[in-house]
Amino acid sequence: AQSVAQPEDQVNVAEGNPLTVKCTYSVSGNPYLFWYVQYPNRGLQFLLKYITGDNLVKGSYGFEAEFNKSQTSFHLKKPSALVSDSALYFCAVRDKNSGYSTLTFGKGTMLLVSP
Amino acid sequence: GAGVSQSPSNKVTEKGKDVELRCDPISGHTALYWYRQRLGQGLEFLIYFQGNSAPDKSGLPSDRFSAERTGESVSTLTIQRTQQEDSAVYLCASSQEGRLGAGGYTFGSGTRLTVV
């Protein structure tokens, strides 16, 4: 089985400050990890993914995420938040070795960046 | 096409009616997925198609839900005898599954279904 937890329903941050959106996962083998963003009335857009190699992954719009195997985490980060970053963020996981091909998504975290 | 296309974008239906939602995946993408997103909740997996293999229907919530896909083309999700709890955004995604299956998904904009 594979699962994702996003412990925060909402994260509030002031523009210009660093932001972190938390994600932890559970898989029986090794994970593929993803972050997606959803703007209002839009579909999900791919931000970044971890497959293998360097634990720090850089993605679109200045976002990055760090894979931490010992803590089974894949937190999303950005050094300086923008108001336009306000959106719903989803973490997703797939077990590399299971042969089960669908991604499992977390419940999502609403990020609100205030001016 | 350039992206995943879903139609209609919005659908309001009366309780008890049947609805059909359409997804047109990216050309060449062998895998197609349907997810449901209820207000304030995460994405709920419904069904997965991979090429000509038998679909994974393990996420369908009841026998009122069914989906079809012919080859690697358009898919339709049908909900029979709709109930108010079926109200949600139905998202379709496609991917080009490499051997290691490391690809991400490309999502459509979704169909917002409201059952009144």
CSV table of C-alpha atoms in Angstrom, one decimal:
chain,number,residue,atom,x,y,z
A,1,ALA,CA,0.0,0.0,0.0
A,2,GLN,CA,1.1,3.6,-0.6
A,3,SER,CA,-0.1,6.7,1.2
A,4,VAL,CA,0.6,10.4,1.5
A,5,ALA,CA,0.0,12.7,4.4
A,6,GLN,CA,-0.2,16.5,4.2
A,7,PRO,CA,-0.6,17.5,7.8
A,8,GLU,CA,-1.6,21.1,7.2
A,9,ASP,CA,-4.9,22.1,5.6
A,10,GLN,CA,-3.7,25.6,5.2
A,11,VAL,CA,-0.4,27.5,5.3
A,12,ASN,CA,-0.3,31.3,5.7
A,13,VAL,CA,2.9,33.3,4.8
A,14,ALA,CA,3.7,36.9,4.1
A,15,GLU,CA,5.0,37.8,0.7
A,16,GLY,CA,8.8,37.7,0.6
A,17,ASN,CA,9.1,35.2,3.4
A,18,PRO,CA,10.2,31.6,2.9
A,19,LEU,CA,7.5,29.0,2.7
A,20,THR,CA,7.3,25.3,3.4
A,21,VAL,CA,4.5,22.9,2.6
A,22,LYS,CA,4.9,19.6,4.4
A,23,CYS,CA,4.5,16.1,3.0
A,24,THR,CA,5.2,12.6,4.4
A,25,TYR,CA,4.7,9.4,2.6
A,26,SER,CA,4.5,5.6,3.1
A,27,VAL,CA,5.5,3.0,0.6
A,28,SER,CA,6.7,-0.5,0.9
A,29,GLY,CA,9.6,0.0,-1.6
A,30,ASN,CA,11.3,3.1,-2.9
A,31,PRO,CA,9.2,6.1,-3.9
A,32,TYR,CA,8.6,8.3,-6.9
A,33,LEU,CA,7.4,11.6,-5.4
A,34,PHE,CA,5.6,14.5,-7.0
A,35,TRP,CA,4.2,18.0,-6.3
A,36,TYR,CA,1.3,19.5,-8.2
A,37,VAL,CA,-0.4,22.9,-7.9
A,38,GLN,CA,-4.0,23.7,-8.6
A,39,TYR,CA,-5.1,27.3,-9.2
A,40,PRO,CA,-8.8,28.1,-8.8
A,41,ASN,CA,-11.0,26.5,-11.5
A,42,ARG,CA,-8.0,24.9,-13.1
A,43,GLY,CA,-6.6,21.4,-13.4
A,44,LEU,CA,-3.5,20.3,-11.5
A,45,GLN,CA,-0.2,21.4,-12.9
A,46,PHE,CA,3.0,19.5,-12.4
A,47,LEU,CA,5.6,21.3,-10.3
A,48,LEU,CA,8.5,18.9,-9.7
A,49,LYS,CA,9.3,15.2,-9.1
A,50,TYR,CA,11.9,13.1,-7.3
A,51,ILE,CA,12.9,9.9,-9.1
A,52,THR,CA,16.4,9.2,-8.0
A,53,GLY,CA,19.7,10.9,-7.4
A,54,ASP,CA,20.1,14.3,-5.8
A,55,ASN,CA,17.8,14.7,-2.8
A,56,LEU,CA,17.1,18.3,-3.6
A,57,VAL,CA,14.9,18.7,-6.6
A,58,LYS,CA,14.2,22.0,-8.3
A,59,GLY,CA,11.0,22.7,-10.2
A,60,SER,CA,8.8,25.3,-11.8
A,61,TYR,CA,8.3,28.9,-10.5
A,62,GLY,CA,11.3,28.7,-8.1
A,63,PHE,CA,9.9,25.8,-6.0
A,64,GLU,CA,12.1,23.1,-4.7
A,65,ALA,CA,11.6,20.0,-2.6
A,66,GLU,CA,13.9,17.9,-0.5
A,67,PHE,CA,13.6,14.1,-0.3
A,68,ASN,CA,14.5,12.8,3.1
A,69,LYS,CA,14.4,9.0,3.2
A,70,SER,CA,15.0,8.6,6.9
A,71,GLN,CA,12.0,10.9,7.7
A,72,THR,CA,10.0,9.7,4.7
A,73,SER,CA,9.3,13.3,3.8
A,74,PHE,CA,9.2,15.4,0.7
A,75,HIS,CA,8.5,19.0,1.8
A,76,LEU,CA,8.0,21.7,-0.8
A,77,LYS,CA,9.9,24.9,-0.3
A,78,LYS,CA,10.4,28.3,-1.8
A,79,PRO,CA,12.9,31.0,-0.5
A,80,SER,CA,10.6,34.0,-1.1
A,81,ALA,CA,6.9,33.6,-1.5
A,82,LEU,CA,4.8,35.6,-4.0
A,83,VAL,CA,1.1,36.5,-3.7
A,84,SER,CA,0.6,34.6,-7.0
A,85,ASP,CA,1.8,31.4,-5.3
A,86,SER,CA,-1.5,31.2,-3.5
A,87,ALA,CA,-3.1,28.0,-4.6
A,88,LEU,CA,-3.8,24.4,-3.5
A,89,TYR,CA,-0.8,22.1,-3.4
A,90,PHE,CA,-0.9,18.3,-3.7
A,91,CYS,CA,1.9,15.9,-2.9
A,92,ALA,CA,1.7,12.5,-4.6
A,93,VAL,CA,3.6,9.2,-4.3
A,94,ARG,CA,4.0,6.0,-6.3
A,95,ASP,CA,5.9,2.9,-5.1
A,96,LYS,CA,8.6,2.2,-7.8
A,97,ASN,CA,8.6,-1.5,-7.2
A,98,SER,CA,5.0,-2.4,-6.7
A,99,GLY,CA,3.9,-2.4,-10.3
A,100,TYR,CA,0.9,-0.4,-9.2
A,101,SER,CA,0.9,2.4,-11.6
A,102,THR,CA,-1.4,5.1,-10.2
A,103,LEU,CA,-0.3,8.0,-8.1
A,104,THR,CA,-1.7,8.4,-4.6
A,105,PHE,CA,-2.4,12.0,-3.7
A,106,GLY,CA,-2.5,13.8,-0.4
A,107,LYS,CA,-5.6,15.8,0.6
A,108,GLY,CA,-3.9,19.0,-0.4
A,109,THR,CA,-2.6,22.1,1.4
A,110,MET,CA,-4.0,25.6,0.7
A,111,LEU,CA,-1.2,28.1,0.6
A,112,LEU,CA,-2.2,31.7,1.2
A,113,VAL,CA,0.4,34.4,0.6
A,114,SER,CA,-0.5,37.8,2.0
A,115,PRO,CA,0.8,41.1,0.5
B,1,GLY,CA,-3.9,17.5,-28.9
B,2,ALA,CA,-1.7,19.8,-27.0
B,3,GLY,CA,-3.2,19.0,-23.6
B,4,VAL,CA,-5.8,16.8,-22.0
B,5,SER,CA,-9.3,18.0,-22.9
B,6,GLN,CA,-12.4,17.4,-20.8
B,7,SER,CA,-16.0,18.1,-21.6
B,8,PRO,CA,-18.3,19.5,-20.5
B,9,SER,CA,-16.5,21.9,-18.2
B,10,ASN,CA,-19.6,22.2,-16.0
B,11,LYS,CA,-22.7,19.9,-15.7
B,12,VAL,CA,-25.8,20.4,-13.6
B,13,THR,CA,-28.1,17.4,-13.5
B,14,GLU,CA,-31.1,16.3,-11.6
B,15,LYS,CA,-30.8,13.6,-9.0
B,16,GLY,CA,-31.5,10.2,-10.6
B,17,LYS,CA,-30.4,11.2,-14.1
B,18,ASP,CA,-27.4,9.6,-15.9
B,19,VAL,CA,-24.4,11.7,-16.9
B,20,GLU,CA,-21.5,11.1,-19.3
B,21,LEU,CA,-18.2,12.8,-19.0
B,22,ARG,CA,-15.6,12.8,-21.7
B,23,CYS,CA,-11.8,12.9,-21.7
B,24,ASP,CA,-9.6,13.3,-24.7
B,25,PRO,CA,-6.0,12.5,-23.6
B,26,ILE,CA,-2.7,13.7,-25.1
B,27,SER,CA,-2.0,11.9,-28.3
B,28,GLY,CA,0.4,9.0,-27.7
B,29,HIS,CA,-0.2,8.8,-24.0
B,30,THR,CA,-1.0,5.2,-23.3
B,31,ALA,CA,-2.2,5.6,-19.7
B,32,LEU,CA,-5.4,7.4,-18.7
B,33,TYR,CA,-6.7,8.1,-15.2
B,34,TRP,CA,-9.9,9.4,-13.7
B,35,TYR,CA,-9.9,11.0,-10.3
B,36,ARG,CA,-12.7,12.7,-8.3
B,37,GLN,CA,-12.1,15.8,-6.2
B,38,ARG,CA,-14.8,16.6,-3.7
B,39,LEU,CA,-15.0,20.1,-2.1
B,40,GLY,CA,-12.4,20.4,0.6
B,41,GLN,CA,-11.0,16.9,0.0
B,42,GLY,CA,-8.1,15.4,-1.9
B,43,LEU,CA,-8.0,13.5,-5.1
B,44,GLU,CA,-9.8,10.2,-5.1
B,45,PHE,CA,-8.6,7.6,-7.6
B,46,LEU,CA,-11.4,6.1,-9.7
B,47,ILE,CA,-10.1,4.1,-12.6
B,48,TYR,CA,-7.0,3.6,-14.7
B,49,PHE,CA,-6.5,2.5,-18.3
B,50,GLN,CA,-3.2,1.3,-19.7
B,51,GLY,CA,-3.2,0.6,-23.4
B,52,ASN,CA,-5.3,-2.5,-24.2
B,53,SER,CA,-4.9,-4.1,-20.8
B,54,ALA,CA,-7.9,-4.7,-18.5
B,55,PRO,CA,-8.6,-1.4,-16.6
B,56,ASP,CA,-8.0,-1.1,-12.9
B,57,LYS,CA,-11.4,-0.3,-11.6
B,58,SER,CA,-10.6,-0.6,-7.9
B,59,GLY,CA,-11.4,3.0,-7.1
B,60,LEU,CA,-14.9,3.1,-8.5
B,61,PRO,CA,-17.2,3.9,-5.5
B,62,SER,CA,-20.3,1.9,-6.7
B,63,ASP,CA,-21.7,0.0,-9.6
B,64,ARG,CA,-23.4,3.2,-10.7
B,65,PHE,CA,-20.0,4.3,-12.0
B,66,SER,CA,-18.4,2.9,-15.2
B,67,ALA,CA,-15.8,4.0,-17.7
B,68,GLU,CA,-14.7,3.0,-21.1
B,69,ARG,CA,-11.8,3.6,-23.3
B,70,THR,CA,-11.1,2.3,-26.8
B,71,GLY,CA,-7.4,1.7,-27.4
B,72,GLU,CA,-5.5,4.8,-26.6
B,73,SER,CA,-8.2,7.3,-27.5
B,74,VAL,CA,-11.1,9.1,-25.8
B,75,SER,CA,-12.5,7.8,-22.5
B,76,THR,CA,-16.0,8.3,-21.1
B,77,LEU,CA,-17.0,8.1,-17.5
B,78,THR,CA,-20.6,7.4,-16.9
B,79,ILE,CA,-22.5,7.9,-13.7
B,80,GLN,CA,-26.0,6.3,-13.6
B,81,ARG,CA,-28.8,7.4,-11.3
B,82,THR,CA,-26.8,10.3,-10.0
B,83,GLN,CA,-26.9,11.2,-6.3
B,84,GLN,CA,-26.1,14.4,-4.5
B,85,GLU,CA,-22.9,12.9,-3.1
B,86,ASP,CA,-21.7,12.5,-6.7
B,87,SER,CA,-21.3,16.3,-6.9
B,88,ALA,CA,-17.6,16.9,-7.4
B,89,VAL,CA,-14.9,17.9,-9.9
B,90,TYR,CA,-14.0,14.9,-12.1
B,91,LEU,CA,-10.4,15.1,-13.3
B,92,CYS,CA,-8.9,13.1,-16.1
B,93,ALA,CA,-5.1,12.7,-16.6
B,94,SER,CA,-2.9,11.0,-19.1
B,95,SER,CA,0.7,9.9,-19.0
B,96,GLN,CA,3.3,8.3,-21.3
B,97,GLU,CA,4.4,5.4,-19.1
B,98,GLY,CA,8.0,4.7,-19.6
B,99,ARG,CA,9.5,1.3,-18.6
B,100,LEU,CA,10.3,2.6,-15.1
B,101,GLY,CA,6.9,4.4,-14.9
B,102,ALA,CA,8.5,7.6,-13.7
B,103,GLY,CA,6.4,9.9,-15.7
B,104,GLY,CA,4.1,12.5,-14.1
B,105,TYR,CA,0.5,13.0,-15.1
B,106,THR,CA,-0.9,15.8,-17.3
B,107,PHE,CA,-4.3,16.8,-16.0
B,108,GLY,CA,-7.3,18.2,-17.8
B,109,SER,CA,-9.2,21.2,-16.3
B,110,GLY,CA,-11.9,18.9,-15.0
B,111,THR,CA,-15.7,18.6,-15.2
B,112,ARG,CA,-17.6,20.2,-12.3
B,113,LEU,CA,-20.6,18.0,-11.7
B,114,THR,CA,-23.5,19.4,-9.6
B,115,VAL,CA,-26.4,17.1,-8.8
B,116,VAL,CA,-29.5,19.0,-7.6
